[in-house]
Short mmCIF file of C-alpha atoms in Angstrom, two decimals:
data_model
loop_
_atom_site.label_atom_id
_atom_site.label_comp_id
_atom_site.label_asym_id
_atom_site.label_seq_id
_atom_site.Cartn_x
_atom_site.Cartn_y
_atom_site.Cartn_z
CA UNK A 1 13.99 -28.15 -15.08
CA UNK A 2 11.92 -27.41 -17.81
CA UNK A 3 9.24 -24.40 -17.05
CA UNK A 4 6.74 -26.65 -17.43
CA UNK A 5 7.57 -29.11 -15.12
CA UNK A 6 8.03 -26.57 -12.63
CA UNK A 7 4.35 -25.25 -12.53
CA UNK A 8 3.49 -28.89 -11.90
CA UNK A 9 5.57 -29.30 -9.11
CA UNK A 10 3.99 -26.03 -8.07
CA UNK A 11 0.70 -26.93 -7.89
CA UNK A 12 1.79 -30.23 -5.95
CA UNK A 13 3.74 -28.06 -3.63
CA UNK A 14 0.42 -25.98 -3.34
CA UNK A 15 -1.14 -29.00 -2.79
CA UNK A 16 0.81 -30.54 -0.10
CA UNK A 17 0.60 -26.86 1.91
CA UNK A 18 -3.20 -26.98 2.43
CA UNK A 19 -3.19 -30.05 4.00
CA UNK A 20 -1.35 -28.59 6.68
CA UNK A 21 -3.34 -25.45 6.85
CA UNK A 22 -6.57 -27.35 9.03
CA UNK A 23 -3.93 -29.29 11.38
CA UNK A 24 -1.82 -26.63 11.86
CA UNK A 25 -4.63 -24.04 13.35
CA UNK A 26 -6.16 -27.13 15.26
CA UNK A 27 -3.06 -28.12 16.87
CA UNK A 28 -2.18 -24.39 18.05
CA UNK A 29 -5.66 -23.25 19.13
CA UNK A 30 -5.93 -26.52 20.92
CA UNK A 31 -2.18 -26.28 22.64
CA UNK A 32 -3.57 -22.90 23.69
CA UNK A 33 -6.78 -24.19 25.08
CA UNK A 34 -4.73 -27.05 27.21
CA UNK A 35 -2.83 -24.23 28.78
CA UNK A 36 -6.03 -21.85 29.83
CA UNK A 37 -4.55 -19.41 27.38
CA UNK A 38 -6.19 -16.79 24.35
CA UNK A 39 -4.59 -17.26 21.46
CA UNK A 40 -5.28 -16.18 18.17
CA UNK A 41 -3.26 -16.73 14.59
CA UNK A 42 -2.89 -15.17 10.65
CA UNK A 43 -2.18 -18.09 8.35
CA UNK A 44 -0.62 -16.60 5.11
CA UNK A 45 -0.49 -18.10 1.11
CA UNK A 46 0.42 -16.28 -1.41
CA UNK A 47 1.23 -17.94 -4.85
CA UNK A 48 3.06 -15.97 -7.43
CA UNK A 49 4.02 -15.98 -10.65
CA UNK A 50 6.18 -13.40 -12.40
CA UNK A 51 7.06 -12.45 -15.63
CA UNK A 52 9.99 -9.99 -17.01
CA UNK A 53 10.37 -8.86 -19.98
CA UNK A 54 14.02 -7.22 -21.67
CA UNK A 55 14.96 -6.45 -25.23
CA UNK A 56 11.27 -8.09 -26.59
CA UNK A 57 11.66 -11.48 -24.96
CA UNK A 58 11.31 -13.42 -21.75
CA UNK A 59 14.36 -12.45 -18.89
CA UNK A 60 12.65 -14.39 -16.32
CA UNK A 61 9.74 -16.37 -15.09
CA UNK A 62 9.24 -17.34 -11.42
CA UNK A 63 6.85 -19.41 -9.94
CA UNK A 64 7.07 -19.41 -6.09
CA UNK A 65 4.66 -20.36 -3.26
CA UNK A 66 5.09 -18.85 0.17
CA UNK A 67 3.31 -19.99 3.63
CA UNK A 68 3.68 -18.46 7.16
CA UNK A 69 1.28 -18.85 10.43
CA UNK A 70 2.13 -15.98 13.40
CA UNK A 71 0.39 -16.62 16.35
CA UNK A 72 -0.04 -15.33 19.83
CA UNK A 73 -0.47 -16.72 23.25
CA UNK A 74 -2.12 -14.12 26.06
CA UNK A 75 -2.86 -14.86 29.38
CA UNK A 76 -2.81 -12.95 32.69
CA UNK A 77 -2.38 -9.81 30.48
CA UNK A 78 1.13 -11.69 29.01
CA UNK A 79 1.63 -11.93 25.19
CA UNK A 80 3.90 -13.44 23.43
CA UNK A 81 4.14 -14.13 19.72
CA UNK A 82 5.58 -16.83 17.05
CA UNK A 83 6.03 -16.86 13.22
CA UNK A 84 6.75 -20.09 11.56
CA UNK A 85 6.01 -22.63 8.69
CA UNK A 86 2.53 -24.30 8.72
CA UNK A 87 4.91 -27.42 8.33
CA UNK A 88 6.28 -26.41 11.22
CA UNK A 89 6.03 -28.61 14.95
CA UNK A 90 3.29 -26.23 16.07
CA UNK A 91 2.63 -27.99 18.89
CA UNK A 92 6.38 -27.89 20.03
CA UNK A 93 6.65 -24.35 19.64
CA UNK A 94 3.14 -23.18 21.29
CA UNK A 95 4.99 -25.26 24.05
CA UNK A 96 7.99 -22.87 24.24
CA UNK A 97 5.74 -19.69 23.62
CA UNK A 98 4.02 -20.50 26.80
CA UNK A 99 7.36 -21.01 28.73
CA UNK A 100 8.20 -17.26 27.66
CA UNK A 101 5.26 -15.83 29.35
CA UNK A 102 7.26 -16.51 32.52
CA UNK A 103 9.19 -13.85 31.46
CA UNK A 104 7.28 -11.37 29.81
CA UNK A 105 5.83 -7.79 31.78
CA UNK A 106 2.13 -7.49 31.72
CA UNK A 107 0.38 -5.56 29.92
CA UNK A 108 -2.86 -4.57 30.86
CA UNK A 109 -4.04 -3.83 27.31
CA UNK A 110 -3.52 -6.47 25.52
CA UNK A 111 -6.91 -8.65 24.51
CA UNK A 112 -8.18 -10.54 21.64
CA UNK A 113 -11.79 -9.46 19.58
CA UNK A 114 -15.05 -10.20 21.15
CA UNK A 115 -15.92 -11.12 17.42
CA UNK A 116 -17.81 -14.98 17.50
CA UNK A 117 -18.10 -15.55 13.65
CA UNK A 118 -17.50 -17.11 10.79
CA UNK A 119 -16.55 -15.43 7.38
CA UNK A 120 -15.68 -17.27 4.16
CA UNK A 121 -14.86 -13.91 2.03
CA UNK A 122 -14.01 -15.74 -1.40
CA UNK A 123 -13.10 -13.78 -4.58
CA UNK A 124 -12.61 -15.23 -8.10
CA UNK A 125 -9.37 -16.88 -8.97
CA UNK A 126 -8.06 -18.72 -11.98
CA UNK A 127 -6.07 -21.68 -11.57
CA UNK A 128 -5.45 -22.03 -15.11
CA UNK A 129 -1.80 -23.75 -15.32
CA UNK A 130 -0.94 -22.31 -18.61
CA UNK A 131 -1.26 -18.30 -17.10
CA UNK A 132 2.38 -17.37 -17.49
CA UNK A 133 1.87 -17.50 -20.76
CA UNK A 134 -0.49 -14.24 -20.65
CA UNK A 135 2.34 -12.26 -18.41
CA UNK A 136 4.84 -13.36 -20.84
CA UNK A 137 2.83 -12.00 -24.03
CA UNK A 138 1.59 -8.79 -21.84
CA UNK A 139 5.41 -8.38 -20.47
CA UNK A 140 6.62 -7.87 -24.56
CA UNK A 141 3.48 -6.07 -25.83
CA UNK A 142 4.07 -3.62 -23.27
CA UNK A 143 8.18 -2.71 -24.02
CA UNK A 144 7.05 -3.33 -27.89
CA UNK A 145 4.48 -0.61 -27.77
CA UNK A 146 6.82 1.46 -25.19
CA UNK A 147 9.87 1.62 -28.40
CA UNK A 148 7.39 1.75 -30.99
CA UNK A 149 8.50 5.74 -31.39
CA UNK A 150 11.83 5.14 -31.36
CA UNK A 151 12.16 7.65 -28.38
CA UNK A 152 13.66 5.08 -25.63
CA UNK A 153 17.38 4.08 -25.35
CA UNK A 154 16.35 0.75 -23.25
CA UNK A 155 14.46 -0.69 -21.00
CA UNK A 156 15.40 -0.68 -17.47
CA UNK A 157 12.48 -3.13 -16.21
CA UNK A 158 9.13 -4.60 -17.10
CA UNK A 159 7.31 -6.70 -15.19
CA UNK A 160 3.63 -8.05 -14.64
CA UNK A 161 2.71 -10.20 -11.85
CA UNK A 162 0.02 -12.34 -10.64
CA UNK A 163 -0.82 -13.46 -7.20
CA UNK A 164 -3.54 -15.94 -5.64
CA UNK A 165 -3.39 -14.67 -1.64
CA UNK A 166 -4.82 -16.91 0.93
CA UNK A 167 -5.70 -15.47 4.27
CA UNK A 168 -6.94 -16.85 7.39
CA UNK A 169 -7.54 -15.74 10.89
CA UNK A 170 -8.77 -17.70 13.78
CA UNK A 171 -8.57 -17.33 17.43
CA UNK A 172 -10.03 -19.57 20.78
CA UNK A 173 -12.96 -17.04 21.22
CA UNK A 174 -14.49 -19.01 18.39
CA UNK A 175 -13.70 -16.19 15.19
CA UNK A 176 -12.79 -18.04 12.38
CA UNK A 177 -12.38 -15.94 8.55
CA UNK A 178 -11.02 -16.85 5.32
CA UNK A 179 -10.19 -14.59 2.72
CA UNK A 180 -8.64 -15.56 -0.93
CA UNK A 181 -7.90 -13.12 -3.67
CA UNK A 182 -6.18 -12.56 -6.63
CA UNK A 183 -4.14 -9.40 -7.29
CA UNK A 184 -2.07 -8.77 -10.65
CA UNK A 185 0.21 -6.12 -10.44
CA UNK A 186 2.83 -4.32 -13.29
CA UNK A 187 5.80 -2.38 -13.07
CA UNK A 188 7.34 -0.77 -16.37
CA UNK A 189 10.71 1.68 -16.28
CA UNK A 190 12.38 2.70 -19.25
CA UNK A 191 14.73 5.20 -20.11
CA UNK A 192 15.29 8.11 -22.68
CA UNK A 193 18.20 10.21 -23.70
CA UNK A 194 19.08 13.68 -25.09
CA UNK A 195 22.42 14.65 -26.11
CA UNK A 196 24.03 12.33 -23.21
CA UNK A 197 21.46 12.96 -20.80
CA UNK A 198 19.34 10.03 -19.53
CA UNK A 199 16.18 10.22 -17.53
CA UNK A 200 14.01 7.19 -16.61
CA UNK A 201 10.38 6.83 -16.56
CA UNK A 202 8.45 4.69 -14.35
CA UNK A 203 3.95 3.58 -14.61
CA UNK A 204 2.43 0.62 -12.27
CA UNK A 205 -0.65 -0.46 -11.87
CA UNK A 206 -2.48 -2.72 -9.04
CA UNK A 207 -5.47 -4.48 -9.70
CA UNK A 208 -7.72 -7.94 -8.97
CA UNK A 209 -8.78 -7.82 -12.50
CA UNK A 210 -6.23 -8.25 -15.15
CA UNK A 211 -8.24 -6.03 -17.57
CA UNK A 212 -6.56 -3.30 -15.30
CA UNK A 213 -3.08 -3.53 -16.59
CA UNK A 214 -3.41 -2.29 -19.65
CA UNK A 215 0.10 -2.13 -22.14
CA UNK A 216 -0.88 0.71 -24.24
CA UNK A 217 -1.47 3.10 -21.12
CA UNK A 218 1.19 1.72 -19.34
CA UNK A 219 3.84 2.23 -22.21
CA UNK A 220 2.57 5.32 -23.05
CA UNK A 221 2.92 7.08 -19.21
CA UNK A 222 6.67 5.16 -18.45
CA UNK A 223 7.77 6.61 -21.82
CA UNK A 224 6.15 10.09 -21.60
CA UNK A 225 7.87 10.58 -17.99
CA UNK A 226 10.99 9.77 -19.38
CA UNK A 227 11.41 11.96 -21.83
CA UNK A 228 9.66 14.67 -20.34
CA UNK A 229 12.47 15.08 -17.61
CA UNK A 230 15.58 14.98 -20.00
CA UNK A 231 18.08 17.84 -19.78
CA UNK A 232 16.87 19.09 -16.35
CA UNK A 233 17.55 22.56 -15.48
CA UNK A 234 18.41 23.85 -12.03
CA UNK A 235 16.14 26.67 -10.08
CA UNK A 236 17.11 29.04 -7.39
CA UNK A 237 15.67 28.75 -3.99
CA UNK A 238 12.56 30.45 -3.74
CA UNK A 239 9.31 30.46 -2.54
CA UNK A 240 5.91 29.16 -4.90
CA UNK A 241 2.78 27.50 -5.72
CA UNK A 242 3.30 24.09 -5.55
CA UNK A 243 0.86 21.08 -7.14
CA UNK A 244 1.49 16.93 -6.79
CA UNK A 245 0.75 14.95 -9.57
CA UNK A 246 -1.71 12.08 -8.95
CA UNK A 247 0.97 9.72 -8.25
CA UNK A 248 2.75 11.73 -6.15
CA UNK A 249 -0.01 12.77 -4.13
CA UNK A 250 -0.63 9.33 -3.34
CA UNK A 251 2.03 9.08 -1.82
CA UNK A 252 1.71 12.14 0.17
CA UNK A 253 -1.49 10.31 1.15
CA UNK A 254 -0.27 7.06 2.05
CA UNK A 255 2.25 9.77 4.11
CA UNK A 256 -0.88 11.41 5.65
CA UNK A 257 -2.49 8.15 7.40
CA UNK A 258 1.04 7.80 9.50
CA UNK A 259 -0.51 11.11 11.17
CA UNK A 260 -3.74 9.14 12.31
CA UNK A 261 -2.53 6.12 13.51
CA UNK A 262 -3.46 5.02 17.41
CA UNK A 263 0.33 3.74 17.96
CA UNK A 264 0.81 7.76 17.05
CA UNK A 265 -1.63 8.43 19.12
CA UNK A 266 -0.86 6.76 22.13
CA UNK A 267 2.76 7.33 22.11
CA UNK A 268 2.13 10.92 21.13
CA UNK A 269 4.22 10.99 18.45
CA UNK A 270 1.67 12.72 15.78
CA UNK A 271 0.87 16.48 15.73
CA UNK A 272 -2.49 15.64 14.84
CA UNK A 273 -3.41 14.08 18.61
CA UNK A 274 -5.35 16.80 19.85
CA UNK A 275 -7.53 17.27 16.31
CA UNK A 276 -10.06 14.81 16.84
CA UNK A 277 -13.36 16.51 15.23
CA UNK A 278 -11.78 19.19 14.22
CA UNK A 279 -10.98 20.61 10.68
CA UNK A 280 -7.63 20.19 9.77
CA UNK A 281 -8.48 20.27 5.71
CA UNK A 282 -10.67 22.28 3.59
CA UNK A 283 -14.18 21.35 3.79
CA UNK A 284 -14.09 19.95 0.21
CA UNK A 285 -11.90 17.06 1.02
CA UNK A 286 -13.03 13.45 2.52
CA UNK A 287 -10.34 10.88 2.98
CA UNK A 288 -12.04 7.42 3.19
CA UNK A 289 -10.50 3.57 3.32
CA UNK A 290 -11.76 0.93 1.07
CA UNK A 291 -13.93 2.04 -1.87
CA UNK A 292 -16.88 0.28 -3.17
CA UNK A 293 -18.18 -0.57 -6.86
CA UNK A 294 -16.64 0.97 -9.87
CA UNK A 295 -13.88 2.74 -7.59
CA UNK A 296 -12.10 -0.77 -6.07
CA UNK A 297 -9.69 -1.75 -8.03
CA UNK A 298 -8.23 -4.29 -4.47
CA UNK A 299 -10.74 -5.98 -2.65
CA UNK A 300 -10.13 -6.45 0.80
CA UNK A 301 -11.23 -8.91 3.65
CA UNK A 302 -14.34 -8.00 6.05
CA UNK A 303 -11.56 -8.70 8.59
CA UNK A 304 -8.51 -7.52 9.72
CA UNK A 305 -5.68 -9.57 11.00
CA UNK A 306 -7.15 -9.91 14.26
CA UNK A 307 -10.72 -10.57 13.48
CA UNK A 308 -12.38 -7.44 13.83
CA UNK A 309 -14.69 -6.33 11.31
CA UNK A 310 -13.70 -3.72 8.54
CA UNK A 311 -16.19 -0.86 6.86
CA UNK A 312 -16.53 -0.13 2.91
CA UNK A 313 -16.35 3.79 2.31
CA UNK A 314 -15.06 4.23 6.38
CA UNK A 315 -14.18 7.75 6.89
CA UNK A 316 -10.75 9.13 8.44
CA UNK A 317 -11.29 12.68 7.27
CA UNK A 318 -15.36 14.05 6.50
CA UNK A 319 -15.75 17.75 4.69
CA UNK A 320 -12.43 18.24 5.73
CA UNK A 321 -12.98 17.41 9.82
CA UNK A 322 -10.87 14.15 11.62
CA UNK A 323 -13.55 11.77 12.35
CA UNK A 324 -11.58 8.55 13.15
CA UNK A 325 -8.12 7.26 14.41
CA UNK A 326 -6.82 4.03 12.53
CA UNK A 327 -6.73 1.53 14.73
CA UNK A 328 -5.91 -2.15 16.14
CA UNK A 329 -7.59 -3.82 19.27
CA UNK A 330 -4.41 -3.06 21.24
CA UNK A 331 -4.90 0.77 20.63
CA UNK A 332 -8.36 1.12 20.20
CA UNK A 333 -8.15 -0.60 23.96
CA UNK A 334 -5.68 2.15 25.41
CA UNK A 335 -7.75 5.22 24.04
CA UNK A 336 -11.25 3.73 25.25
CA UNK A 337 -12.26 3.12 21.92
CA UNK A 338 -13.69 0.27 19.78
CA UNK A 339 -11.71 -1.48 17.22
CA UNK A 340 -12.16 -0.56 13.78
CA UNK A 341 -10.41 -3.05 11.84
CA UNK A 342 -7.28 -1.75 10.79
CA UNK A 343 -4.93 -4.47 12.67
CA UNK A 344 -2.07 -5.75 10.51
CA UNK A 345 0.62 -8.34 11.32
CA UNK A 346 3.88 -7.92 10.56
CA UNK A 347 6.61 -10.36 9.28
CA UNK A 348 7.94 -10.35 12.69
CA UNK A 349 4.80 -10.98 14.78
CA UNK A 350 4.15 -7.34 15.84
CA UNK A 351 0.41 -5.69 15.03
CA UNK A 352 0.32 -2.16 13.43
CA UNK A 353 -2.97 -0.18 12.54
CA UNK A 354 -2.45 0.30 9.10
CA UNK A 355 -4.62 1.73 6.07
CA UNK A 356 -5.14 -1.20 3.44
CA UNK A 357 -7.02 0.95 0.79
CA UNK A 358 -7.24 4.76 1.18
CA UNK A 359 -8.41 7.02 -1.25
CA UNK A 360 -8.81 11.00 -1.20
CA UNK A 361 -12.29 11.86 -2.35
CA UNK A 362 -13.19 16.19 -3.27
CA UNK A 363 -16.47 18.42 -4.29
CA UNK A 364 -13.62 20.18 -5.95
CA UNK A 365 -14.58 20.09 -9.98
CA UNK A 366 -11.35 21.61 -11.25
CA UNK A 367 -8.83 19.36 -14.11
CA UNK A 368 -5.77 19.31 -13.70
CA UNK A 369 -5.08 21.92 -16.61
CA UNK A 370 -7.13 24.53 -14.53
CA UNK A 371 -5.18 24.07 -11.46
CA UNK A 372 -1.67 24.54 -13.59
CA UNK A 373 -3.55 27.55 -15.65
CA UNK A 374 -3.79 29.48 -12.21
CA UNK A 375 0.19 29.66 -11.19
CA UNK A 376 1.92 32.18 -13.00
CA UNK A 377 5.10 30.75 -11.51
CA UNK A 378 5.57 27.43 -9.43
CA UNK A 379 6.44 23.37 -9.36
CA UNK A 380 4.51 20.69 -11.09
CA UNK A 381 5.95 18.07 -9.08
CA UNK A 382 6.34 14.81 -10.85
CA UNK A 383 8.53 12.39 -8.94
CA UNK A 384 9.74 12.07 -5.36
CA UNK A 385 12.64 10.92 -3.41
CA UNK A 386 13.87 10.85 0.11
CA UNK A 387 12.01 12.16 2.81
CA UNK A 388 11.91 14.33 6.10
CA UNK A 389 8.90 14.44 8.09
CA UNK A 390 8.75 15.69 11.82
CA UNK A 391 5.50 13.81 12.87
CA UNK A 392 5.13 15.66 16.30
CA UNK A 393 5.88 19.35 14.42
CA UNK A 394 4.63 18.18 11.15
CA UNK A 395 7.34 19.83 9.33
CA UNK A 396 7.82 18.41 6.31
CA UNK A 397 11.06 18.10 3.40
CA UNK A 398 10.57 16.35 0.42
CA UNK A 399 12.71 15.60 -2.60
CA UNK A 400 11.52 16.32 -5.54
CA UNK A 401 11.94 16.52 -9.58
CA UNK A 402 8.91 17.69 -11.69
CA UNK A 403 8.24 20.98 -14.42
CA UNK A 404 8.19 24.24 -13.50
CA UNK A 405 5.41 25.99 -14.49
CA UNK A 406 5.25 29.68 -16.23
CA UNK A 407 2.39 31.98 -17.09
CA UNK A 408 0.15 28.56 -16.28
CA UNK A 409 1.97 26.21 -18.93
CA UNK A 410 4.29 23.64 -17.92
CA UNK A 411 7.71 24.87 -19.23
CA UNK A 412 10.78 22.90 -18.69
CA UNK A 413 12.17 19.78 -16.49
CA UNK A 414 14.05 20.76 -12.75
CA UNK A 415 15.51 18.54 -10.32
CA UNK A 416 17.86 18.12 -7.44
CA UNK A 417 15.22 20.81 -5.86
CA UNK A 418 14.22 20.11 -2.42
CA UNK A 419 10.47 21.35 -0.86
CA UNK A 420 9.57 22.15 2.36
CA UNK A 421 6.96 23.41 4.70
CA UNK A 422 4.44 23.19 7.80
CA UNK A 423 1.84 20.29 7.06
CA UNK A 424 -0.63 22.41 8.81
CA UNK A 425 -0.41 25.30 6.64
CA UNK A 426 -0.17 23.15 4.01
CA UNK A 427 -3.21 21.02 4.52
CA UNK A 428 -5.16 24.20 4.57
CA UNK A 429 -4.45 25.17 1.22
CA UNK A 430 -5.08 21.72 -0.26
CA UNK A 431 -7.43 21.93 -3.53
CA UNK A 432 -8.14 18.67 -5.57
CA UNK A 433 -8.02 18.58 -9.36
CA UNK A 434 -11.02 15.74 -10.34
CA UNK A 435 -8.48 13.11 -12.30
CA UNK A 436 -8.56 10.48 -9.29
CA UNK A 437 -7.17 7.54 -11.05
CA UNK A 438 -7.55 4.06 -8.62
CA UNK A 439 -4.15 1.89 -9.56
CA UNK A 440 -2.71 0.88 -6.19
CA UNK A 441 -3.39 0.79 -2.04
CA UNK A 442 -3.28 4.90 -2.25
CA UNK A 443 -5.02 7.27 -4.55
CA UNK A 444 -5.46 10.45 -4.83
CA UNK A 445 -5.91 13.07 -7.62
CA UNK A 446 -3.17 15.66 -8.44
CA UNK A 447 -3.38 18.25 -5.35
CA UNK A 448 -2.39 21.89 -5.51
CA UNK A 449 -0.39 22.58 -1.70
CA UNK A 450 0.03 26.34 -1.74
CA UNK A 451 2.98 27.96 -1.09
CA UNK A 452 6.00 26.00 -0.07
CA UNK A 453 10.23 26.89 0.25
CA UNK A 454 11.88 25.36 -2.80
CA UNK A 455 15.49 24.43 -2.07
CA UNK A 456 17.13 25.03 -5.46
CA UNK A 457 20.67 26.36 -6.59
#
């Protein structure tokens, strides 16, 4: 079938799945009803299109539309969840949810939002049929610019990616919220060689605005990392200053909100528990979820997945103290506490408190060159791989590859080097450099950690 026929049958496929959107949160909210039961449901859309590029011309283009409703049934303290099609014979299987109850232990925590409200939370989308033409012609600028110096042996992926996301959440208590987004996303890895040796590079990028995935910067950063980490050399264990990258301490980030998550908290499986208004970082740091104005890059909804209300700029971490737990109704309900809008639904059913869009925030003014300038002798760490984290201890291993850094210059590329260290000590020492860069769901700046054990040769 001809790639144009194929959007059109898209769209009609698109189509089609909204009219069974209304019926199919009628018909389960009303089965509920019938049988004195709460219920409450996430109704998912997410229409993608994909474009990959390979040796300056189109791989692969995918169009795909994918639906899903997961709701829950709660009564008597019981709760019991489905995930199906919207298609689906909802009213069939709210039928043989209810018969499961029977079975089920209560639970004495388990409760749906007080929240009476309606939200229509509507972003801008484009619906223009002709967009995989703009991935397709961003997907080759980007590996044309990337081998424009000749540097590159190949390219090992590129791809750009744009998605229209459909969300809605409604439950019998009368909360009712739609969100609807779009989100373009890009992925580039190439590789370079030296004498034999090969080293790839990796740069994403996730945005709602396309104007956000830019080729040029892209290009530049997978190519740069590439060839920056050809002919490795190996280090003997030791002990030194250590500083993340931006991208890598994003990660460490995303890493960090594990350590303040209710579940953690209530099944005391974070050493953090007891730190609740206490400083556990230096007084320069805030770590907040979801940025405002020229800082958010991903909008997301006023509501979680269960209908409580989220916060712009809502503070985990304040001058460096622990202000707030991340947490779902179900956990916010065990601790004594209120929601704050952090419940997420898994593909299976389940409910996590999860971050959607943390960021690491410092009074700290120093670049990243003044950080480097002050180690006479440490790791630039520029990639990571598997690893180890003791969440009750908070001893930490990491896998890393990076630079090593002499006299404060960045000298030459190390890997198969392992780090390691106590995350309280660690988070002690933490100073920011002031190159916060927003591109994904977790951002930091590069972050100088202090000493840590280096696990070389």
């Amino acid at each position: 079938m001809r790639i144009e026929s194929k959007i059109l049958k898209f769209y009609k496929d698109l189509k089609n799945t909204k009219m069974n959107v209304k019926n199919c949160i009628e018909v389960i909210l009303s089965e509920a009803r019938k049988r004195d039961c709460q219920a409450d449901l996430l109704l998912t859309q997410t229409q993608s299109t994909i474009a990959n590029a390979r040796n300056f011309e189109i791989e692969k283009l995918e169009e795909s539309l994918f639906s899903s409703v997961t709701f829950r049934l709660i009564k008597d303290k019981k709760v019991t969840s489905i995930r199906c099609d919207p298609s689906a014979d909802v009213r069939r299987l709210v039928s043989q949810a209810y018969d499961t109850l029977a079975y089920i232990p209560e639970n004495e925590y388990a409760s749906l939002p007080q929240n009476v409200a309606v939200i229509d939370d509507i972003y801008s989308t484009h619906t223009d049929h002709n967009f995989p033409d703009k991935l397709k012609e961003l997907a080759i600028e980007t590996e044309q610019i990337a081998h424009s110096n000749g540097k590159l042996k190949t390219t090992e992926t590129i791809e750009f990616e744009k998605k229209i996301i459909k969300k809605i959440v409604a439950n019998t208590n009368g909360f009712s919220g739609t969100f609807q987004n779009q989100l373009f996303s890009a992925v580039v890895g190439v590789v370079a060689e030296n004498e034999g040796n090969l080293n790839a590079g990796y740069s994403y990028v996730t945005s709602n605005s396309l104007k956000d995935l830019i080729p040029a910067e892209l290009a530049a950063e997978a190519e740069k990392r590439a060839i920056e980490g050809l002919k490795p050399r190996k280090i003997p264990t030791c002990k030194r200053e250590v500083i993340f990258d931006a991208r890598c301490a994003s990660t460490f980030l995303n890493n960090f909100s594990s350590f303040l998550s209710g579940k953690s908290v209530t099944q005391s499986a974070t050493f953090l528990k007891n730190y609740m208004d206490k400083e556990i970082l230096p007084s320069s740091i805030n770590i907040l979820n979801n940025p405002e104005g020229a800082n958010c890059k991903i909008e997301t909804p006023a509501f979680d997945d269960e209908g409580n209300y989220t916060s712009k700029c809502f503070p985990l971490i304040e001058k460096g103290i622990l202000k707030n737990w991340i947490l779902d109704q179900y956990n916010a309900n065990k601790l004594g506490l209120q929601s704050n809008g952090f419940a997420k639904r898994t593909l299976s059913g389940s409910i996590l408190p999860l971050v959607t869009n943390i960021y690491l925030e410092s009074s700290d003014t120093y670049s990243e060159k003044e950080l480097i300038s002050r180690i006479k002798e440490g790791l630039y760490v520029t990639s990571l791989f598997s690893c180890g984290i003791n969440p009750i201890t908070g001893d930490y291993s990491q896998g890393v590859q990076g630079l090593w850094i002499e006299n404060g210059q960045l000298s030459f590329p190390v890997s198969e080097i392992t780090i390691a260290g106590q995350l309280k000590d660690v988070f002690k020492e933490i100073i920011a450099a002031n190159n916060i860069k927003f591109f994904g769901r977790a951002n930091s700046p590069s972050l100088y950690l202090g000493f840590m054990s280096i696990g070389g040769t």
